[in-house]
mmCIF file of C-alpha atoms in Angstrom:
data_model
loop_
_atom_site.group_PDB
_atom_site.id
_atom_site.type_symbol
_atom_site.label_atom_id
_atom_site.label_comp_id
_atom_site.label_asym_id
_atom_site.label_seq_id
_atom_site.Cartn_x
_atom_site.Cartn_y
_atom_site.Cartn_z
ATOM 1 C CA UNK A 496 27.628 -46.855 26.950
ATOM 2 C CA UNK A 497 30.195 -48.284 29.380
ATOM 3 C CA UNK A 498 31.486 -51.606 27.873
ATOM 4 C CA UNK A 499 32.333 -53.117 31.291
ATOM 5 C CA UNK A 500 28.828 -52.388 32.571
ATOM 6 C CA UNK A 501 27.352 -54.024 29.476
ATOM 7 C CA UNK A 502 29.506 -57.159 29.823
ATOM 8 C CA UNK A 503 28.985 -57.736 33.547
ATOM 9 C CA UNK A 504 25.252 -56.947 33.678
ATOM 10 C CA UNK A 505 24.149 -58.982 30.638
ATOM 11 C CA UNK A 506 22.294 -61.987 32.112
ATOM 12 C CA UNK A 507 23.058 -64.558 29.370
ATOM 13 C CA UNK A 508 26.095 -63.498 27.329
ATOM 14 C CA UNK A 509 26.817 -65.252 24.030
ATOM 15 C CA UNK A 510 29.704 -65.416 21.598
ATOM 16 C CA UNK A 511 32.595 -63.050 22.283
ATOM 17 C CA UNK A 512 30.781 -61.437 25.229
ATOM 18 C CA UNK A 513 30.745 -64.779 27.017
ATOM 19 C CA UNK A 514 34.457 -65.245 26.286
ATOM 20 C CA UNK A 515 35.343 -61.808 27.679
ATOM 21 C CA UNK A 516 33.196 -62.385 30.758
ATOM 22 C CA UNK A 517 35.037 -65.637 31.492
ATOM 23 C CA UNK A 518 38.458 -64.050 31.003
ATOM 24 C CA UNK A 519 37.644 -61.089 33.283
ATOM 25 C CA UNK A 520 36.229 -63.132 36.181
ATOM 26 C CA UNK A 521 39.684 -64.163 37.340
ATOM 27 C CA UNK A 522 40.472 -60.550 38.240
ATOM 28 C CA UNK A 523 37.542 -60.185 40.722
ATOM 29 C CA UNK A 524 36.269 -57.062 38.940
ATOM 30 C CA UNK A 525 33.187 -55.458 40.481
ATOM 31 C CA UNK A 526 31.381 -52.775 38.496
ATOM 32 C CA UNK A 527 30.267 -49.695 40.484
ATOM 33 C CA UNK A 528 28.483 -46.709 38.923
ATOM 34 C CA UNK A 529 30.637 -43.589 39.140
ATOM 35 C CA UNK A 530 29.225 -40.626 41.035
ATOM 36 C CA UNK A 531 29.616 -36.971 40.034
ATOM 37 C CA UNK A 532 33.120 -35.523 40.569
ATOM 38 C CA UNK A 533 32.245 -31.796 40.765
ATOM 39 C CA UNK A 534 34.205 -31.126 43.942
ATOM 40 C CA UNK A 535 37.183 -33.111 42.683
ATOM 41 C CA UNK A 536 37.191 -31.176 39.417
ATOM 42 C CA UNK A 537 37.312 -27.877 41.333
ATOM 43 C CA UNK A 538 40.186 -29.151 43.481
ATOM 44 C CA UNK A 539 42.104 -30.316 40.423
ATOM 45 C CA UNK A 540 41.606 -26.915 38.783
ATOM 46 C CA UNK A 541 42.951 -25.039 41.823
ATOM 47 C CA UNK A 542 45.920 -27.384 42.051
ATOM 48 C CA UNK A 543 46.833 -26.833 38.427
ATOM 49 C CA UNK A 544 46.409 -23.013 38.572
ATOM 50 C CA UNK A 545 48.272 -21.874 41.634
ATOM 51 C CA UNK A 546 48.130 -18.226 42.736
ATOM 52 C CA UNK A 547 51.377 -16.289 42.236
ATOM 53 C CA UNK A 548 52.463 -12.691 42.881
ATOM 54 C CA UNK A 549 51.088 -11.444 39.535
ATOM 55 C CA UNK A 550 47.545 -12.591 40.282
ATOM 56 C CA UNK A 551 44.962 -9.793 40.034
ATOM 57 C CA UNK A 552 41.660 -10.433 41.775
ATOM 58 C CA UNK A 553 38.392 -9.890 39.894
ATOM 59 C CA UNK A 554 36.586 -6.573 40.303
ATOM 60 C CA UNK A 555 33.020 -7.464 41.285
ATOM 61 C CA UNK A 556 31.786 -3.870 41.253
ATOM 62 C CA UNK A 557 28.578 -3.558 39.174
ATOM 63 C CA UNK A 558 28.405 -0.034 37.683
ATOM 64 C CA UNK A 559 24.627 -0.090 37.072
ATOM 65 C CA UNK A 560 23.522 -1.663 40.324
ATOM 66 C CA UNK A 561 20.453 0.638 40.439
ATOM 67 C CA UNK A 562 19.063 -0.890 37.219
ATOM 68 C CA UNK A 563 16.429 -3.484 38.062
ATOM 69 C CA UNK A 564 15.203 -4.453 34.580
ATOM 70 C CA UNK A 565 16.457 -4.255 30.987
ATOM 71 C CA UNK A 566 13.958 -4.943 28.194
ATOM 72 C CA UNK A 567 13.471 -4.093 24.518
ATOM 73 C CA UNK A 568 11.037 -1.311 23.626
ATOM 74 C CA UNK A 569 8.624 -2.482 20.923
ATOM 75 C CA UNK A 570 7.465 0.385 18.719
ATOM 76 C CA UNK A 571 3.736 0.781 18.084
ATOM 77 C CA UNK A 572 3.345 0.989 14.287
ATOM 78 C CA UNK A 573 -0.460 0.922 14.287
ATOM 79 C CA UNK A 574 -0.796 4.732 14.357
ATOM 80 C CA UNK A 575 1.312 5.571 11.310
ATOM 81 C CA UNK A 576 0.971 4.985 7.564
ATOM 82 C CA UNK A 577 2.753 1.960 6.083
ATOM 83 C CA UNK A 578 4.090 1.567 2.558
ATOM 84 C CA UNK A 579 4.833 -1.838 1.000
ATOM 85 C CA UNK A 580 6.598 -1.989 -2.356
ATOM 86 C CA UNK A 581 7.979 -4.679 -4.643
ATOM 87 C CA UNK A 582 8.931 -5.380 -8.246
ATOM 88 C CA UNK A 583 8.588 -8.313 -10.629
ATOM 89 C CA UNK A 584 11.036 -8.941 -13.474
ATOM 90 C CA UNK A 585 10.250 -11.882 -15.734
ATOM 91 C CA UNK A 586 10.176 -12.895 -19.385
ATOM 92 C CA UNK A 587 6.905 -11.024 -19.970
ATOM 93 C CA UNK A 588 8.136 -7.672 -18.691
ATOM 94 C CA UNK A 589 8.830 -5.528 -15.636
ATOM 95 C CA UNK A 590 6.067 -4.563 -13.214
ATOM 96 C CA UNK A 591 6.008 -2.653 -9.933
ATOM 97 C CA UNK A 592 3.423 -2.586 -7.185
ATOM 98 C CA UNK A 593 2.896 -0.538 -4.038
ATOM 99 C CA UNK A 594 0.316 -0.612 -1.257
ATOM 100 C CA UNK A 595 -0.266 2.296 1.101
ATOM 101 C CA UNK A 596 -2.011 1.276 4.330
ATOM 102 C CA UNK A 597 -3.633 3.917 6.524
ATOM 103 C CA UNK A 598 -3.703 3.726 10.356
ATOM 104 C CA UNK A 599 -7.369 2.667 10.089
ATOM 105 C CA UNK A 600 -6.521 -0.261 7.806
ATOM 106 C CA UNK A 601 -7.556 1.243 4.464
ATOM 107 C CA UNK A 602 -5.486 -0.132 1.540
ATOM 108 C CA UNK A 603 -4.499 2.048 -1.435
ATOM 109 C CA UNK A 604 -2.886 -0.167 -4.104
ATOM 110 C CA UNK A 605 -1.098 1.021 -7.242
ATOM 111 C CA UNK A 606 0.622 -0.822 -10.086
ATOM 112 C CA UNK A 607 2.578 0.125 -13.184
ATOM 113 C CA UNK A 608 4.296 -1.696 -16.013
ATOM 114 C CA UNK A 609 7.694 -0.350 -17.026
ATOM 115 C CA UNK A 610 8.303 -0.198 -20.762
ATOM 116 C CA UNK A 611 12.093 0.321 -20.693
ATOM 117 C CA UNK A 612 14.800 -2.055 -19.516
ATOM 118 C CA UNK A 613 15.204 -2.110 -15.744
ATOM 119 C CA UNK A 614 17.365 -4.217 -13.473
ATOM 120 C CA UNK A 615 16.097 -5.681 -10.219
ATOM 121 C CA UNK A 616 17.541 -2.827 -8.160
ATOM 122 C CA UNK A 617 16.364 0.011 -10.428
ATOM 123 C CA UNK A 618 12.847 -1.453 -10.574
ATOM 124 C CA UNK A 619 12.808 -1.689 -6.760
ATOM 125 C CA UNK A 620 13.670 2.010 -6.617
ATOM 126 C CA UNK A 621 10.918 2.781 -9.152
ATOM 127 C CA UNK A 622 8.357 0.996 -6.955
ATOM 128 C CA UNK A 623 9.539 2.797 -3.826
ATOM 129 C CA UNK A 624 9.469 6.210 -5.525
ATOM 130 C CA UNK A 625 5.944 5.587 -6.833
ATOM 131 C CA UNK A 626 4.795 4.734 -3.314
ATOM 132 C CA UNK A 627 6.453 7.807 -1.796
ATOM 133 C CA UNK A 628 4.722 10.051 -4.348
ATOM 134 C CA UNK A 629 1.391 8.423 -3.463
ATOM 135 C CA UNK A 630 1.956 9.159 0.216
ATOM 136 C CA UNK A 631 2.883 12.782 -0.535
ATOM 137 C CA UNK A 632 -0.276 13.249 -2.620
ATOM 138 C CA UNK A 633 -2.357 11.944 0.296
ATOM 139 C CA UNK A 634 -0.675 14.403 2.725
ATOM 140 C CA UNK A 635 0.927 11.654 4.796
ATOM 141 C CA UNK A 636 3.323 13.065 7.436
ATOM 142 C CA UNK A 637 4.608 9.931 9.212
ATOM 143 C CA UNK A 638 5.497 6.923 7.076
ATOM 144 C CA UNK A 639 6.994 3.469 7.578
ATOM 145 C CA UNK A 640 8.463 2.105 4.327
ATOM 146 C CA UNK A 641 8.862 -1.691 4.168
ATOM 147 C CA UNK A 642 10.342 -3.826 1.409
ATOM 148 C CA UNK A 643 12.318 -7.034 0.843
ATOM 149 C CA UNK A 644 15.264 -5.360 -0.923
ATOM 150 C CA UNK A 645 18.179 -5.129 1.532
ATOM 151 C CA UNK A 646 20.164 -2.988 -0.910
ATOM 152 C CA UNK A 647 17.517 -0.271 -1.171
ATOM 153 C CA UNK A 648 16.621 -0.324 2.535
ATOM 154 C CA UNK A 649 20.205 -0.093 3.761
ATOM 155 C CA UNK A 650 21.116 2.563 1.189
ATOM 156 C CA UNK A 651 18.042 4.616 2.123
ATOM 157 C CA UNK A 652 19.019 4.382 5.785
ATOM 158 C CA UNK A 653 22.527 5.578 4.951
ATOM 159 C CA UNK A 654 24.225 2.401 6.220
ATOM 160 C CA UNK A 655 25.422 1.359 2.761
ATOM 161 C CA UNK A 656 27.193 3.544 0.235
ATOM 162 C CA UNK A 657 25.678 3.838 -3.259
ATOM 163 C CA UNK A 658 28.442 3.095 -5.756
ATOM 164 C CA UNK A 659 26.483 1.913 -8.805
ATOM 165 C CA UNK A 660 26.255 4.886 -11.161
ATOM 166 C CA UNK A 661 22.763 3.813 -12.272
ATOM 167 C CA UNK A 662 21.441 3.876 -8.693
ATOM 168 C CA UNK A 663 22.872 7.241 -7.607
ATOM 169 C CA UNK A 664 20.015 9.314 -9.189
ATOM 170 C CA UNK A 665 17.449 6.960 -7.655
ATOM 171 C CA UNK A 666 19.077 7.222 -4.239
ATOM 172 C CA UNK A 667 19.061 11.034 -4.494
ATOM 173 C CA UNK A 668 15.384 11.041 -5.524
ATOM 174 C CA UNK A 669 14.417 8.880 -2.528
ATOM 175 C CA UNK A 670 16.388 11.178 -0.234
ATOM 176 C CA UNK A 671 14.671 14.284 -1.641
ATOM 177 C CA UNK A 672 11.198 12.748 -1.267
ATOM 178 C CA UNK A 673 11.975 11.589 2.272
ATOM 179 C CA UNK A 674 12.627 15.195 3.327
ATOM 180 C CA UNK A 675 8.967 16.012 2.625
ATOM 181 C CA UNK A 676 7.796 13.827 5.523
ATOM 182 C CA UNK A 677 7.766 14.775 9.174
ATOM 183 C CA UNK A 678 9.208 11.361 10.019
ATOM 184 C CA UNK A 679 10.036 8.393 7.787
ATOM 185 C CA UNK A 680 11.591 4.996 8.530
ATOM 186 C CA UNK A 681 12.845 2.316 6.134
ATOM 187 C CA UNK A 682 12.561 -1.259 7.381
ATOM 188 C CA UNK A 683 13.518 -4.583 5.780
ATOM 189 C CA UNK A 684 10.931 -7.381 5.848
ATOM 190 C CA UNK A 685 11.090 -10.971 4.518
ATOM 191 C CA UNK A 686 9.426 -11.720 1.187
ATOM 192 C CA UNK A 687 6.590 -13.736 2.747
ATOM 193 C CA UNK A 688 5.448 -10.578 4.578
ATOM 194 C CA UNK A 689 5.396 -8.643 1.298
ATOM 195 C CA UNK A 690 3.179 -10.999 -0.701
ATOM 196 C CA UNK A 691 0.440 -8.521 -1.671
ATOM 197 C CA UNK A 692 2.825 -5.960 -3.180
ATOM 198 C CA UNK A 693 4.648 -8.797 -4.944
ATOM 199 C CA UNK A 694 1.336 -10.061 -6.375
ATOM 200 C CA UNK A 695 0.458 -6.608 -7.720
ATOM 201 C CA UNK A 696 3.897 -6.257 -9.318
ATOM 202 C CA UNK A 697 3.660 -9.719 -10.902
ATOM 203 C CA UNK A 698 0.159 -8.955 -12.208
ATOM 204 C CA UNK A 699 1.249 -5.690 -13.804
ATOM 205 C CA UNK A 700 4.293 -7.331 -15.413
ATOM 206 C CA UNK A 701 2.059 -9.874 -17.194
ATOM 207 C CA UNK A 702 -0.408 -7.340 -18.616
ATOM 208 C CA UNK A 703 0.057 -6.591 -22.330
ATOM 209 C CA UNK A 704 1.272 -3.193 -23.404
ATOM 210 C CA UNK A 705 -1.725 -1.120 -24.526
ATOM 211 C CA UNK A 706 -1.649 0.351 -28.020
ATOM 212 C CA UNK A 707 -1.139 4.094 -27.964
ATOM 213 C CA UNK A 708 -3.334 6.418 -30.050
ATOM 214 C CA UNK A 709 -3.133 10.189 -30.403
ATOM 215 C CA UNK A 710 -6.050 11.900 -28.690
ATOM 216 C CA UNK A 711 -7.270 15.382 -27.943
ATOM 217 C CA UNK A 712 -8.658 16.217 -24.499
ATOM 218 C CA UNK A 713 -9.046 20.004 -24.384
ATOM 219 C CA UNK A 714 -10.615 20.207 -20.905
ATOM 220 C CA UNK A 715 -11.040 18.063 -17.768
ATOM 221 C CA UNK A 716 -13.393 15.084 -17.921
ATOM 222 C CA UNK A 717 -13.969 15.359 -21.658
ATOM 223 C CA UNK A 718 -12.574 11.824 -21.824
ATOM 224 C CA UNK A 719 -12.430 9.566 -18.821
ATOM 225 C CA UNK A 720 -12.849 5.886 -18.165
ATOM 226 C CA UNK A 721 -13.273 3.158 -15.572
ATOM 227 C CA UNK A 722 -11.960 -0.382 -15.326
ATOM 228 C CA UNK A 723 -11.824 -3.335 -12.919
ATOM 229 C CA UNK A 724 -8.651 -5.265 -12.052
ATOM 230 C CA UNK A 725 -8.904 -8.662 -10.417
ATOM 231 C CA UNK A 726 -9.386 -10.982 -8.805
ATOM 232 C CA UNK A 727 -5.960 -10.566 -7.193
ATOM 233 C CA UNK A 728 -4.136 -13.209 -5.196
ATOM 234 C CA UNK A 729 -3.482 -13.267 -2.336
ATOM 235 C CA UNK A 730 -6.408 -11.348 -0.915
ATOM 236 C CA UNK A 731 -5.956 -8.139 1.047
ATOM 237 C CA UNK A 732 -6.102 -8.337 4.838
ATOM 238 C CA UNK A 733 -9.752 -7.239 4.738
ATOM 239 C CA UNK A 734 -10.681 -9.838 2.099
ATOM 240 C CA UNK A 735 -10.881 -7.482 -0.900
ATOM 241 C CA UNK A 736 -9.836 -8.981 -4.249
ATOM 242 C CA UNK A 737 -10.945 -6.408 -6.889
ATOM 243 C CA UNK A 738 -9.578 -2.954 -7.765
ATOM 244 C CA UNK A 739 -11.939 -0.373 -9.308
ATOM 245 C CA UNK A 740 -10.080 2.392 -11.178
ATOM 246 C CA UNK A 741 -11.283 5.692 -12.700
ATOM 247 C CA UNK A 742 -9.025 8.047 -14.675
ATOM 248 C CA UNK A 743 -9.437 11.419 -16.367
ATOM 249 C CA UNK A 744 -7.337 11.503 -19.534
ATOM 250 C CA UNK A 745 -6.824 15.286 -19.425
ATOM 251 C CA UNK A 746 -5.650 15.952 -15.858
ATOM 252 C CA UNK A 747 -4.363 12.360 -15.328
ATOM 253 C CA UNK A 748 -6.497 12.254 -12.171
ATOM 254 C CA UNK A 749 -6.731 8.676 -10.900
ATOM 255 C CA UNK A 750 -8.912 7.228 -8.168
ATOM 256 C CA UNK A 751 -8.847 3.588 -7.015
ATOM 257 C CA UNK A 752 -10.733 1.571 -4.417
ATOM 258 C CA UNK A 753 -10.618 -2.104 -3.494
ATOM 259 C CA UNK A 754 -13.760 -4.215 -3.269
ATOM 260 C CA UNK A 755 -14.801 -7.686 -2.172
ATOM 261 C CA UNK A 756 -17.233 -7.911 -5.077
ATOM 262 C CA UNK A 757 -17.939 -5.609 -8.028
ATOM 263 C CA UNK A 758 -21.651 -4.841 -7.797
ATOM 264 C CA UNK A 759 -23.867 -2.229 -9.427
ATOM 265 C CA UNK A 760 -24.337 -0.429 -6.099
ATOM 266 C CA UNK A 761 -20.576 -0.317 -5.446
ATOM 267 C CA UNK A 762 -19.881 1.241 -8.860
ATOM 268 C CA UNK A 763 -22.731 3.766 -8.514
ATOM 269 C CA UNK A 764 -21.529 4.790 -5.039
ATOM 270 C CA UNK A 765 -17.977 5.127 -6.369
ATOM 271 C CA UNK A 766 -19.053 7.420 -9.225
ATOM 272 C CA UNK A 767 -21.340 9.446 -6.960
ATOM 273 C CA UNK A 768 -18.778 9.950 -4.159
ATOM 274 C CA UNK A 769 -15.601 10.453 -6.185
ATOM 275 C CA UNK A 770 -16.784 12.101 -9.422
ATOM 276 C CA UNK A 771 -20.186 13.740 -9.038
ATOM 277 C CA UNK A 772 -19.757 15.063 -5.483
ATOM 278 C CA UNK A 773 -16.027 15.747 -5.568
ATOM 279 C CA UNK A 774 -15.409 16.865 -9.159
ATOM 280 C CA UNK A 775 -18.934 18.286 -9.709
ATOM 281 C CA UNK A 776 -19.349 16.345 -12.962
ATOM 282 C CA UNK A 777 -22.596 14.580 -13.867
ATOM 283 C CA UNK A 778 -21.933 11.768 -16.369
ATOM 284 C CA UNK A 779 -24.124 12.177 -19.457
ATOM 285 C CA UNK A 780 -24.292 9.905 -22.462
ATOM 286 C CA UNK A 781 -23.284 11.599 -25.707
ATOM 287 C CA UNK A 782 -22.898 10.119 -29.163
ATOM 288 C CA UNK A 783 -19.152 10.543 -29.597
ATOM 289 C CA UNK A 784 -17.243 7.797 -31.449
ATOM 290 C CA UNK A 785 -14.612 5.898 -29.492
ATOM 291 C CA UNK A 786 -10.902 6.326 -30.136
ATOM 292 C CA UNK A 787 -10.743 2.942 -31.852
ATOM 293 C CA UNK A 788 -13.500 3.923 -34.311
ATOM 294 C CA UNK A 789 -11.828 7.306 -34.911
ATOM 295 C CA UNK A 790 -8.520 5.643 -35.788
ATOM 296 C CA UNK A 791 -10.091 2.974 -37.983
ATOM 297 C CA UNK A 792 -12.324 5.478 -39.826
ATOM 298 C CA UNK A 793 -9.472 7.957 -40.296
ATOM 299 C CA UNK A 794 -11.446 10.901 -38.877
ATOM 300 C CA UNK A 795 -9.426 14.100 -38.842
ATOM 301 C CA UNK A 796 -8.640 15.709 -35.509
ATOM 302 C CA UNK A 797 -10.454 18.950 -36.398
ATOM 303 C CA UNK A 798 -13.554 17.067 -37.534
ATOM 304 C CA UNK A 799 -13.524 15.019 -34.321
ATOM 305 C CA UNK A 800 -13.262 18.131 -32.136
ATOM 306 C CA UNK A 801 -16.116 19.803 -34.060
ATOM 307 C CA UNK A 802 -18.339 16.763 -33.589
ATOM 308 C CA UNK A 803 -17.400 16.632 -29.932
ATOM 309 C CA UNK A 804 -18.280 20.304 -29.367
ATOM 310 C CA UNK A 805 -21.669 19.792 -30.974
ATOM 311 C CA UNK A 806 -22.400 16.826 -28.778
ATOM 312 C CA UNK A 807 -21.075 18.451 -25.626
ATOM 313 C CA UNK A 808 -23.293 21.476 -26.172
ATOM 314 C CA UNK A 809 -26.228 19.189 -25.401
ATOM 315 C CA UNK A 810 -24.800 17.999 -22.094
ATOM 316 C CA UNK A 811 -26.096 20.972 -20.096
ATOM 317 C CA UNK A 812 -29.650 20.283 -21.241
ATOM 318 C CA UNK A 813 -29.324 16.596 -20.432
ATOM 319 C CA UNK A 814 -27.883 17.320 -17.004
ATOM 320 C CA UNK A 815 -30.639 19.818 -16.211
ATOM 321 C CA UNK A 816 -33.190 17.237 -17.254
ATOM 322 C CA UNK A 817 -31.486 14.686 -15.016
ATOM 323 C CA UNK A 818 -31.414 17.107 -12.097
ATOM 324 C CA UNK A 819 -35.068 18.247 -12.507
ATOM 325 C CA UNK A 820 -37.301 16.186 -10.194
ATOM 326 C CA UNK A 821 -40.656 14.951 -11.395
ATOM 327 C CA UNK A 822 -44.085 14.067 -9.991
ATOM 328 C CA UNK A 823 -44.202 13.963 -6.200
ATOM 329 C CA UNK A 824 -40.569 15.062 -5.910
ATOM 330 C CA UNK A 825 -41.216 18.274 -7.870
ATOM 331 C CA UNK A 826 -40.832 21.540 -5.878
ATOM 332 C CA UNK A 827 -43.963 23.166 -4.483
ATOM 333 C CA UNK A 828 -42.659 26.707 -5.005
ATOM 334 C CA UNK A 829 -42.197 29.084 -7.958
ATOM 335 C CA UNK A 830 -39.664 31.759 -8.666
ATOM 336 C CA UNK A 831 -37.456 33.442 -7.926
ATOM 337 C CA UNK A 832 -39.254 36.807 -8.228
ATOM 338 C CA UNK A 833 -38.526 40.422 -7.375
ATOM 339 C CA UNK A 834 -40.866 42.499 -5.203
ATOM 340 C CA UNK A 835 -41.921 45.542 -7.243
ATOM 341 C CA UNK A 836 -44.607 46.983 -4.985
ATOM 342 C CA UNK A 837 -46.017 46.463 -1.518
ATOM 343 C CA UNK A 838 -49.715 47.248 -1.216
ATOM 344 C CA UNK A 839 -52.042 47.337 1.742
ATOM 345 C CA UNK A 840 -52.870 44.362 3.898
ATOM 346 C CA UNK A 841 -49.537 42.649 3.095
ATOM 347 C CA UNK A 842 -50.062 42.005 -0.582
ATOM 348 C CA UNK A 843 -47.077 42.022 -2.940
ATOM 349 C CA UNK A 844 -46.793 42.734 -6.675
ATOM 350 C CA UNK A 845 -43.986 40.602 -8.193
ATOM 351 C CA UNK A 846 -41.669 40.815 -11.199
ATOM 352 C CA UNK A 847 -39.525 38.089 -12.763
ATOM 353 C CA UNK A 848 -35.769 37.835 -12.316
ATOM 354 C CA UNK A 849 -35.193 40.126 -15.326
ATOM 355 C CA UNK A 850 -37.415 42.864 -13.865
ATOM 356 C CA UNK A 851 -40.462 42.336 -16.073
ATOM 357 C CA UNK A 852 -43.661 43.009 -14.143
ATOM 358 C CA UNK A 853 -46.023 40.038 -13.925
ATOM 359 C CA UNK A 854 -49.672 39.731 -13.014
ATOM 360 C CA UNK A 855 -48.768 37.730 -9.901
ATOM 361 C CA UNK A 856 -49.896 39.173 -6.565
ATOM 362 C CA UNK A 857 -49.345 37.133 -3.430
ATOM 363 C CA UNK A 858 -49.612 37.512 0.311
ATOM 364 C CA UNK A 859 -46.347 38.362 2.055
ATOM 365 C CA UNK A 860 -46.738 35.322 4.331
ATOM 366 C CA UNK A 861 -46.377 32.997 1.302
ATOM 367 C CA UNK A 862 -43.033 34.461 0.181
ATOM 368 C CA UNK A 863 -39.598 33.257 1.270
ATOM 369 C CA UNK A 864 -36.317 35.076 0.895
ATOM 370 C CA UNK A 865 -34.043 33.968 -1.934
ATOM 371 C CA UNK A 866 -30.361 34.981 -1.942
ATOM 372 C CA UNK A 867 -28.596 35.453 -5.269
#
């Protein structure tokens, strides 16, 4: 604010303002608002910076005068797989979590709790390596890896040198796994964009360590189990909050899906699609004691295996009974049979599959070919 303008334009001045107004009136001061002095400033600048013999004029040549537009190219990441990873280190333990997102939006989460001592950086590498192995197992060729660890991201890109002796093997492992992809990119993202992987890691770090028992699994799917994890927070982008997991204790085969709600139909469809149809295993109930009962009762390993073999010998009969349709769904054909003799007028004498002649004679029109 201009003090002279304030003094002269105040209609009823009081106190010191009135005194100053009286003292200044004898000088016939008239206040006029100052206009812009742009032209004067340019003249003053030229007067102060005179041109001498050493002056070099500016070169106004534009080397790229044919360029009409310069803009940033935004990459389309919707057609490649994305991997989010994070770790959680707290007083309860160390957990890691990864989420593999397909181009169609399918989420494949995975968590693990680390039993040994890990620092923040080593646990970040563990989470990243677990996610890379998941992508390799799913035959992913193009991958975008995103995490909130600047150290890991910049070291994986080669911009930062790895000097910590504990991180050098991890860095080498990430480099070796990266060579198995057609194209791979590491990108840093803020923590608020990595909330789901962080939630999985925090959840796994708070789970108690399971007690370990010795067990014998001599062939695939002798022992396998299912479990439900959830609800998880925050929700996935498609609203799913539960994780359904199945594992075979012999081959270490693991299958997971995410669900909005755990219903009977969802579990049945999961078992049918991922175990019965894919692994060709029909679940059958057998009277085999659980591992907890075996440990508490002190059953010897040989005795347990013998009991298991006796029970498993009944599985084939139970599965055949489960597969055999009844009533209106029963087949309307018999056989298979072998044709032993063709008689006149298209009649056939049949034998069973072992070649034993039967008393069955049928018309050739009622017989269908059966391929062994």
